[in-house]
Amino acid sequence: MMLALFCFCMLAVASRELTRDMGTVQILFWRSLLGVTMMSVLLYSRGHLNRTGLRPELAPWHLLRNGAHFAGQCAWLLAIAALPLAEVFALEFTTPFWAALLAAIFMGEAMNRGRWASVVLGLVGVLVILRPGTAAINPASLIMLAGAVGFGISVIVTRKLTLLLYGTRHAFMLVLWYMTAMQCLFALVLLLPSPGLPPADAWPWMVAAAVAALVAHYCLTRALSYADAAIVMPIDYLRLPLIMVTAWLLYDEAVTVWLVAGSALIVCGNAMGLYMETVRKRSASTAPGERLR
C-alpha cells in the first residue's frame, strides 16, 4: 500500500511535467499504449489474456466503464496542469461519494446512514475548498469534480464487471487491461490522423507515468486482497499529506488553511462511511447465536 501511495504521487508529478509540452489526449494515448503493451506481455506470459475475452455481452459494460474513466482521466490531467496538486487529490477523493449516489440511483443500492454522512461531509469539504462567493472559482476545479463523477461511474461498473460478470481471480487485471486498451483506442481516434511523437525529453516522464499508473492500481488491489478495506483505505488517505509535501518541495506550492480544512472533511467523510459500512456488514454476517457468545 505504501508503494501504491508513492506511485500515485509519482504519476501526478510525471503528468504535471508532461503537460508542459504535450496535450491531454496525446499524453493519454502514449501512456496507455505503453501500459497496454506492458500488461499484454505480462498477462500473455502467464496465460491469462486468452482465458476471458471481450465477450459480446460484456462490451456495453466495458464501453461505459472505460468511456467514463477516459473522461475522468482527461479532467484529471487538465486539473493537474492548472491546480495545486493537493487540491486535485482532495477533489479526487470525492469519487466514493459520487459512486455511492450513482449506485443508489441507477443500481438500487441503499443509502444508509454511513453513506449519507460521507456524502454530506464530502460536499461540505468541497465547498470549504472552493469557497464559492468569496472568490472566483477556478474552472479547473469544476472540471476535476466532473472527472470525479466519471471516476465514480467507473467504480460502480468495475464492481459489476468483477463481481457479477467475471468472478475469476484475474478479473481485476483483465478489467485493467481492457481499460488501458480502450483508453488508448479512444485517444487515438481523437488524435487522428496523426498522434504525433512525444518530444525526446518527455519519454522518461512518459515511461514513469505508465509504470506508476499500473503499479499503483496493482498494489492497491493486492493490498485489498490481503486485508479488509477498513484497514487498507485509511492508509490511502496519506496521499493527501504526501502530495502536499511533494508539491511544496518540487513546485513551491503553498498549502492554505481552507485546503487543509476541506481535505480533512472529505477524508473524515470517507473514513466515517467506510467504518459504518464495515460495522454494518459485520453485524449482518454474524449469526444471533454468535453475537450472544
XYZ file of C-alpha atoms in Angstrom, residues 20-253:
234
model
C 4.219 21.361 -20.145
C 4.882 20.146 -23.708
C 2.016 17.800 -24.606
C -1.760 17.877 -24.864
C -4.081 15.895 -22.597
C -5.248 13.365 -25.184
C -1.738 12.887 -26.551
C -0.455 12.075 -23.056
C -3.258 9.558 -22.529
C -2.581 7.865 -25.877
C 1.131 7.287 -25.387
C 0.811 6.445 -21.696
C -1.940 3.933 -22.470
C -0.007 2.454 -25.389
C 2.966 1.813 -23.141
C 0.701 0.468 -20.399
C -1.261 -1.931 -22.599
C 1.978 -3.221 -24.136
C 3.464 -3.987 -20.716
C 0.234 -5.579 -19.460
C -0.193 -7.674 -22.617
C 3.276 -9.152 -22.242
C 2.666 -9.885 -18.556
C -0.793 -11.423 -18.958
C 0.072 -13.403 -22.076
C 3.208 -14.839 -20.465
C 1.043 -16.121 -17.606
C -1.685 -17.415 -19.905
C -4.374 -15.065 -18.546
C -5.021 -12.863 -21.552
C -6.687 -15.540 -23.661
C -8.831 -17.065 -20.899
C -11.549 -14.446 -20.828
C -12.109 -12.448 -23.986
C -14.235 -9.378 -24.506
C -17.433 -11.352 -24.903
C -20.176 -9.552 -26.867
C -22.488 -9.367 -23.856
C -19.784 -7.571 -21.842
C -18.915 -4.980 -24.479
C -21.502 -2.348 -23.344
C -20.240 -2.543 -19.752
C -16.617 -2.163 -20.867
C -17.540 0.794 -23.071
C -19.460 2.503 -20.248
C -16.746 1.848 -17.684
C -13.841 2.870 -19.863
C -15.601 5.812 -21.503
C -16.344 7.267 -18.057
C -12.801 6.577 -16.874
C -11.333 8.158 -20.022
C -13.375 11.316 -19.410
C -12.223 11.311 -15.782
C -8.602 10.927 -16.849
C -8.902 13.855 -19.270
C -10.348 16.018 -16.488
C -7.628 14.866 -14.072
C -4.828 15.817 -16.476
C -6.390 19.216 -17.176
C -6.636 19.822 -13.423
C -3.051 18.615 -12.836
C -1.826 21.334 -15.198
C -3.923 24.139 -13.681
C -4.400 23.441 -9.954
C -2.204 22.762 -6.941
C -1.579 19.017 -6.774
C -3.045 18.793 -3.270
C -6.331 20.322 -4.447
C -6.508 17.833 -7.339
C -6.077 14.913 -4.940
C -8.588 16.357 -2.463
C -11.270 16.755 -5.145
C -10.434 13.287 -6.497
C -11.234 11.870 -3.044
C -14.886 12.800 -3.639
C -15.124 9.811 -6.024
C -16.599 7.461 -3.354
C -19.403 9.961 -2.671
C -20.412 10.125 -6.317
C -20.119 6.347 -6.617
C -22.474 5.879 -3.655
C -25.045 8.324 -5.052
C -24.886 6.866 -8.564
C -25.153 3.307 -7.245
C -28.248 4.309 -5.279
C -29.852 5.995 -8.306
C -29.010 3.513 -11.047
C -28.346 0.222 -9.235
C -30.865 0.443 -6.401
C -28.283 0.261 -3.620
C -29.460 1.557 -0.261
C -28.161 4.874 1.064
C -27.607 4.060 4.743
C -26.513 6.492 7.449
C -22.822 5.925 6.810
C -23.121 6.727 3.133
C -25.236 9.806 3.760
C -22.770 11.028 6.386
C -19.835 10.600 3.999
C -21.681 12.386 1.171
C -22.665 15.349 3.351
C -19.200 15.764 4.881
C -17.603 15.386 1.470
C -19.778 18.044 -0.120
C -19.118 20.416 2.782
C -15.403 19.768 2.307
C -15.675 20.654 -1.374
C -17.460 23.918 -0.504
C -14.736 24.775 2.011
C -12.028 24.214 -0.626
C -13.799 26.112 -3.412
C -15.407 28.776 -1.165
C -17.987 29.935 -3.711
C -18.887 33.592 -3.336
C -15.613 34.644 -1.707
C -13.545 34.409 -4.884
C -13.880 33.325 -8.488
C -13.904 29.546 -8.714
C -11.191 28.160 -10.947
C -12.925 26.322 -13.832
C -10.299 23.597 -13.464
C -11.765 22.775 -10.039
C -15.196 22.187 -11.573
C -13.596 20.104 -14.328
C -11.919 17.954 -11.664
C -15.229 17.491 -9.852
C -16.789 16.355 -13.130
C -13.855 13.998 -13.523
C -14.523 12.575 -10.055
C -18.102 11.826 -11.163
C -16.627 9.977 -14.147
C -14.400 8.000 -11.796
C -17.473 7.248 -9.669
C -19.252 5.734 -12.672
C -16.114 3.728 -13.403
C -16.047 2.398 -9.827
C -19.588 1.028 -9.794
C -19.296 -0.513 -13.282
C -15.956 -2.087 -12.323
C -17.636 -3.650 -9.313
C -20.334 -5.081 -11.533
C -17.813 -6.456 -14.020
C -15.528 -8.040 -11.447
C -18.108 -9.409 -9.013
C -21.080 -10.292 -11.211
C -19.716 -10.983 -14.665
C -16.228 -12.362 -14.322
C -15.881 -13.965 -10.913
C -12.293 -15.084 -11.558
C -9.161 -14.377 -9.548
C -7.684 -12.492 -12.505
C -10.783 -10.354 -13.082
C -9.235 -7.071 -11.984
C -6.150 -7.490 -14.171
C -8.338 -8.241 -17.175
C -10.592 -5.249 -16.487
C -7.483 -3.065 -16.110
C -6.136 -4.404 -19.422
C -9.400 -3.562 -21.209
C -9.406 -0.134 -19.585
C -5.895 0.658 -20.785
C -6.523 -0.738 -24.280
C -9.805 1.149 -24.750
C -8.313 4.343 -23.340
C -5.565 4.033 -25.946
C -8.163 3.494 -28.679
C -10.328 6.443 -27.584
C -7.300 8.750 -27.547
C -6.116 7.508 -30.945
C -9.498 8.286 -32.506
C -9.353 11.831 -31.137
C -5.787 12.300 -32.368
C -6.317 11.052 -35.927
C -4.877 11.379 -38.499
C -1.572 11.560 -36.605
C -0.995 11.223 -32.848
C 2.479 12.749 -33.117
C 5.516 11.516 -31.222
C 6.261 12.946 -27.765
C 9.324 15.207 -27.504
C 12.542 13.314 -26.845
C 12.936 14.728 -23.333
C 9.356 13.685 -22.448
C 9.942 9.942 -22.841
C 11.403 9.365 -19.343
C 8.365 11.062 -17.800
C 6.044 9.108 -20.103
C 7.555 5.777 -19.082
C 7.449 6.837 -15.427
C 3.748 7.752 -15.730
C 2.837 4.483 -17.458
C 4.691 2.322 -14.945
C 3.454 4.332 -11.942
C -0.195 4.097 -13.045
C -0.084 0.309 -13.494
C 1.915 -0.403 -10.345
C -0.283 1.885 -8.223
C -3.535 0.166 -9.261
C -1.987 -3.289 -8.966
C -0.591 -2.620 -5.479
C -3.869 -1.135 -4.270
C -5.747 -4.217 -5.471
C -3.215 -6.595 -3.905
C -3.415 -4.722 -0.621
C -7.196 -5.099 -0.615
C -6.784 -8.838 -1.245
C -4.634 -9.171 1.888
C -6.673 -7.052 4.296
C -10.116 -5.516 4.721
C -10.871 -2.162 3.141
C -11.290 -0.764 6.659
C -7.558 -1.372 7.191
C -6.234 -0.565 3.720
C -8.202 2.507 2.643
C -7.307 4.753 5.630
C -3.674 4.354 4.510
C -4.718 5.716 1.120
C -5.665 8.986 2.837
C -1.951 9.565 3.425
C -1.830 10.511 -0.242
C -3.053 13.997 0.688
C -0.282 14.999 3.121
C 2.255 13.162 0.952
C 1.316 15.097 -2.190
C 1.198 18.338 -0.184
C 4.821 17.839 0.872
C 5.829 16.725 -2.623
C 4.229 19.756 -4.299
C 5.789 22.096 -1.744
C 9.281 20.657 -2.317
C 9.111 20.414 -6.114
C 6.843 23.301 -7.119
C 6.817 25.557 -4.058
C 3.031 25.217 -3.851
